[in-house]
Amino acid sequence: MNEHILFNLVDLAGTFAFAISGATAARRCNLDLFGILAIAYITACGGGIARDLCIGAIPPAGLSDWRYLATAVIAAMLTIVAYPWVERLTYPVRLFDAMGLGLFSVYGAHKALVFGHNAEVAILLGIVTAVGGGMARDVLLARVSIVLEKEIYASAALAGAALAVLGEHLHWPAVWATWLPILVCFVLRFLSLRLHWNLPRFGRDRGR
């Protein structure tokens, strides 16, 4: 498969997964149709828009390419129709978040490299792409973002982006440089949910 087509599919798949995550969260908050569509789109495209603004890809693909809006709307409508089935999944929002996290961390890092930025910038923008939309969703829904809690979330995106950058610098085959980092990020996030892995958390000073 052509590398350009492969990464486009990865980006759209991440958009679809994050849109389901956003739509599910919005549906739980009893938002109306417009609210669900808006949260789905912001969750799916917010991180990518921030990334594109940082690397000078103007106008951002999330705004200029109709496929992103269409993918987010389709995912949101499917979530509305199949909401009872989606809710039966364990951790439905976080499951689709984990899928989108891996896909976007890799694509974000790849796009930064394509635009001529170094490895550090690519890794950081891979993380921004992966967590930006979810943070915007949580702010709009008035809840503490997963990124700021003790869970392994941004750390998983960091692992995926770093491995993707390493693969491209070592000239791994496109399939390995793409799907292996995606899988590592998803598995790390998924296992952290199932096995309750957390980063260190520091409580208040009891002496006060």
Short mmCIF file of C-alpha atoms in Angstrom, two decimals:
data_model
loop_
_atom_site.label_atom_id
_atom_site.label_comp_id
_atom_site.label_asym_id
_atom_site.label_seq_id
_atom_site.Cartn_x
_atom_site.Cartn_y
_atom_site.Cartn_z
CA MET A 1 0.00 0.00 0.00
CA ASN A 2 1.23 3.50 -0.86
CA GLU A 3 2.62 5.23 2.25
CA HIS A 4 0.56 8.38 1.66
CA ILE A 5 -2.66 6.37 1.41
CA LEU A 6 -1.71 4.36 4.49
CA PHE A 7 -1.24 7.45 6.66
CA ASN A 8 -4.45 9.02 5.33
CA LEU A 9 -6.32 5.88 6.39
CA VAL A 10 -4.66 6.01 9.81
CA ASP A 11 -5.71 9.66 10.23
CA LEU A 12 -9.32 9.02 9.21
CA ALA A 13 -9.51 5.92 11.42
CA GLY A 14 -8.31 8.01 14.36
CA THR A 15 -10.89 10.66 13.50
CA PHE A 16 -13.63 8.02 13.51
CA ALA A 17 -12.53 6.51 16.83
CA PHE A 18 -12.23 9.85 18.61
CA ALA A 19 -15.56 11.04 17.19
CA ILE A 20 -17.26 8.00 18.74
CA SER A 21 -15.52 8.78 22.02
CA GLY A 22 -16.73 12.38 21.92
CA ALA A 23 -20.25 11.51 20.85
CA THR A 24 -20.57 8.90 23.59
CA ALA A 25 -19.41 11.37 26.25
CA ALA A 26 -21.82 14.02 24.91
CA ARG A 27 -24.70 11.55 24.84
CA ARG A 28 -24.04 10.67 28.47
CA CYS A 29 -24.36 14.35 29.33
CA ASN A 30 -27.76 14.49 27.57
CA LEU A 31 -26.68 17.06 24.98
CA ASP A 32 -28.94 17.70 21.99
CA LEU A 33 -28.13 16.68 18.41
CA PHE A 34 -26.04 19.77 17.68
CA GLY A 35 -24.15 19.36 20.95
CA ILE A 36 -23.32 15.73 20.21
CA LEU A 37 -22.13 16.55 16.68
CA ALA A 38 -20.06 19.50 17.91
CA ILE A 39 -18.36 17.52 20.70
CA ALA A 40 -17.70 14.61 18.32
CA TYR A 41 -16.06 16.93 15.78
CA ILE A 42 -13.99 18.83 18.34
CA THR A 43 -12.79 15.58 19.93
CA ALA A 44 -11.89 14.12 16.55
CA CYS A 45 -10.25 17.15 14.95
CA GLY A 46 -9.17 19.49 17.77
CA GLY A 47 -5.71 17.95 18.24
CA GLY A 48 -5.03 17.80 14.52
CA ILE A 49 -6.01 21.44 14.03
CA ALA A 50 -3.66 22.50 16.86
CA ARG A 51 -0.85 20.43 15.30
CA ASP A 52 -1.36 21.91 11.83
CA LEU A 53 -1.30 25.45 13.21
CA CYS A 54 2.01 24.67 14.96
CA ILE A 55 3.72 23.26 11.86
CA GLY A 56 2.32 25.85 9.44
CA ALA A 57 -0.05 23.54 7.57
CA ILE A 58 -2.58 26.29 6.81
CA PRO A 59 -5.53 25.93 6.57
CA PRO A 60 -5.63 22.92 8.92
CA ALA A 61 -6.78 19.68 7.30
CA GLY A 62 -9.55 19.31 9.89
CA LEU A 63 -11.12 22.51 8.56
CA SER A 64 -10.30 22.38 4.85
CA ASP A 65 -10.82 18.67 4.05
CA TRP A 66 -14.47 17.62 3.97
CA ARG A 67 -13.59 14.02 4.81
CA TYR A 68 -12.85 14.86 8.45
CA LEU A 69 -16.18 16.55 9.07
CA ALA A 70 -18.00 13.77 7.21
CA THR A 71 -16.20 11.06 9.20
CA ALA A 72 -16.98 12.77 12.51
CA VAL A 73 -20.66 13.23 11.60
CA ILE A 74 -21.04 9.61 10.46
CA ALA A 75 -19.38 8.33 13.65
CA ALA A 76 -21.59 10.57 15.80
CA MET A 77 -24.79 9.48 14.05
CA LEU A 78 -23.82 5.81 14.37
CA THR A 79 -23.16 6.38 18.08
CA ILE A 80 -26.60 7.97 18.52
CA VAL A 81 -28.34 5.12 16.72
CA ALA A 82 -26.33 2.34 18.38
CA TYR A 83 -25.91 4.01 21.77
CA PRO A 84 -27.39 1.12 23.80
CA TRP A 85 -24.86 -1.26 22.24
CA VAL A 86 -21.96 1.18 22.64
CA GLU A 87 -22.80 1.57 26.33
CA ARG A 88 -22.55 -2.19 26.83
CA LEU A 89 -18.84 -2.02 26.08
CA THR A 90 -16.53 -1.83 29.07
CA TYR A 91 -15.23 1.72 29.39
CA PRO A 92 -16.74 2.71 25.98
CA VAL A 93 -15.38 6.26 25.89
CA ARG A 94 -11.93 5.20 27.05
CA LEU A 95 -11.84 2.20 24.70
CA PHE A 96 -12.36 4.39 21.63
CA ASP A 97 -10.04 6.97 23.18
CA ALA A 98 -7.32 4.31 23.32
CA MET A 99 -7.86 3.49 19.64
CA GLY A 100 -7.71 7.13 18.60
CA LEU A 101 -4.75 7.77 20.88
CA GLY A 102 -2.53 5.28 19.08
CA LEU A 103 -3.64 6.30 15.59
CA PHE A 104 -3.25 10.04 16.17
CA SER A 105 0.05 9.92 18.05
CA VAL A 106 1.66 8.14 15.10
CA TYR A 107 0.06 10.27 12.40
CA GLY A 108 0.83 13.51 14.22
CA ALA A 109 4.50 12.61 14.55
CA HIS A 110 4.65 11.53 10.90
CA LYS A 111 3.12 14.77 9.61
CA ALA A 112 5.53 16.90 11.65
CA LEU A 113 8.47 14.99 10.11
CA VAL A 114 7.00 15.41 6.62
CA PHE A 115 6.95 19.19 7.18
CA GLY A 116 10.68 19.10 8.00
CA HIS A 117 10.66 19.32 11.78
CA ASN A 118 13.08 17.45 14.01
CA ALA A 119 12.41 14.40 16.18
CA GLU A 120 11.66 16.39 19.34
CA VAL A 121 9.03 18.52 17.62
CA ALA A 122 7.54 15.43 15.94
CA ILE A 123 7.15 13.58 19.24
CA LEU A 124 5.63 16.58 21.02
CA LEU A 125 3.17 17.24 18.20
CA GLY A 126 2.31 13.56 18.08
CA ILE A 127 1.24 13.90 21.71
CA VAL A 128 -0.65 17.13 20.99
CA THR A 129 -2.49 15.46 18.12
CA ALA A 130 -3.43 12.52 20.32
CA VAL A 131 -4.55 14.36 23.47
CA GLY A 132 -5.68 17.78 22.20
CA GLY A 133 -9.18 16.81 21.10
CA GLY A 134 -9.86 14.83 24.26
CA MET A 135 -8.76 17.75 26.42
CA ALA A 136 -11.06 20.12 24.52
CA ARG A 137 -13.93 17.65 24.96
CA ASP A 138 -13.40 17.41 28.70
CA VAL A 139 -13.17 21.20 29.09
CA LEU A 140 -16.45 21.68 27.21
CA LEU A 141 -18.12 18.98 29.31
CA ALA A 142 -16.81 20.59 32.51
CA ARG A 143 -14.79 17.67 33.83
CA VAL A 144 -11.17 17.08 34.75
CA SER A 145 -9.29 15.91 31.67
CA ILE A 146 -7.88 12.38 31.65
CA VAL A 147 -4.52 13.89 30.68
CA LEU A 148 -4.30 15.72 34.01
CA GLU A 149 -5.22 12.72 36.14
CA LYS A 150 -2.99 9.90 37.31
CA GLU A 151 -3.84 7.53 34.45
CA ILE A 152 -1.37 6.46 31.77
CA TYR A 153 -2.68 8.48 28.84
CA ALA A 154 -0.28 11.08 27.51
CA SER A 155 2.54 8.68 28.45
CA ALA A 156 1.09 6.09 26.06
CA ALA A 157 0.90 8.73 23.32
CA LEU A 158 4.53 9.62 24.03
CA ALA A 159 5.56 5.98 23.61
CA GLY A 160 3.67 5.67 20.32
CA ALA A 161 5.01 8.92 18.88
CA ALA A 162 8.59 8.20 19.94
CA LEU A 163 8.52 4.72 18.44
CA ALA A 164 7.03 6.07 15.21
CA VAL A 165 9.80 8.67 14.93
CA LEU A 166 12.43 6.02 15.66
CA GLY A 167 10.97 3.77 12.98
CA GLU A 168 11.06 6.52 10.36
CA HIS A 169 14.64 7.50 11.23
CA LEU A 170 15.74 3.86 10.99
CA HIS A 171 13.80 3.48 7.74
CA TRP A 172 11.60 0.64 8.88
CA PRO A 173 9.06 -0.58 6.32
CA ALA A 174 5.99 1.71 6.38
CA VAL A 175 3.77 -1.00 7.82
CA TRP A 176 6.12 -1.63 10.76
CA ALA A 177 6.80 2.08 11.35
CA THR A 178 3.04 2.70 11.44
CA TRP A 179 1.21 -0.22 13.01
CA LEU A 180 3.78 -1.28 15.60
CA PRO A 181 3.74 2.14 17.38
CA ILE A 182 -0.07 2.24 17.11
CA LEU A 183 -0.30 -1.18 18.70
CA VAL A 184 2.18 -0.32 21.46
CA CYS A 185 0.27 2.85 22.35
CA PHE A 186 -3.12 1.10 22.32
CA VAL A 187 -1.95 -1.90 24.33
CA LEU A 188 -0.23 0.30 26.92
CA ARG A 189 -3.36 2.41 27.36
CA PHE A 190 -5.73 -0.58 27.33
CA LEU A 191 -3.68 -2.58 29.86
CA SER A 192 -3.43 0.45 32.13
CA LEU A 193 -7.24 0.52 32.23
CA ARG A 194 -7.64 -3.21 32.79
CA LEU A 195 -4.81 -3.61 35.31
CA HIS A 196 -5.20 -0.19 36.95
CA TRP A 197 -1.70 1.01 36.14
CA ASN A 198 -1.18 4.61 37.18
CA LEU A 199 1.53 7.20 37.35
CA PRO A 200 2.58 8.33 40.86
CA ARG A 201 0.03 10.57 42.54
CA PHE A 202 0.84 12.96 45.35
CA GLY A 203 -1.83 13.74 47.93
CA ARG A 204 -2.12 16.77 50.12
CA ASP A 205 0.37 17.32 52.89
CA ARG A 206 -1.25 15.76 55.95
CA GLY A 207 0.78 17.95 58.25
CA ARG A 208 -1.18 21.01 57.24
#
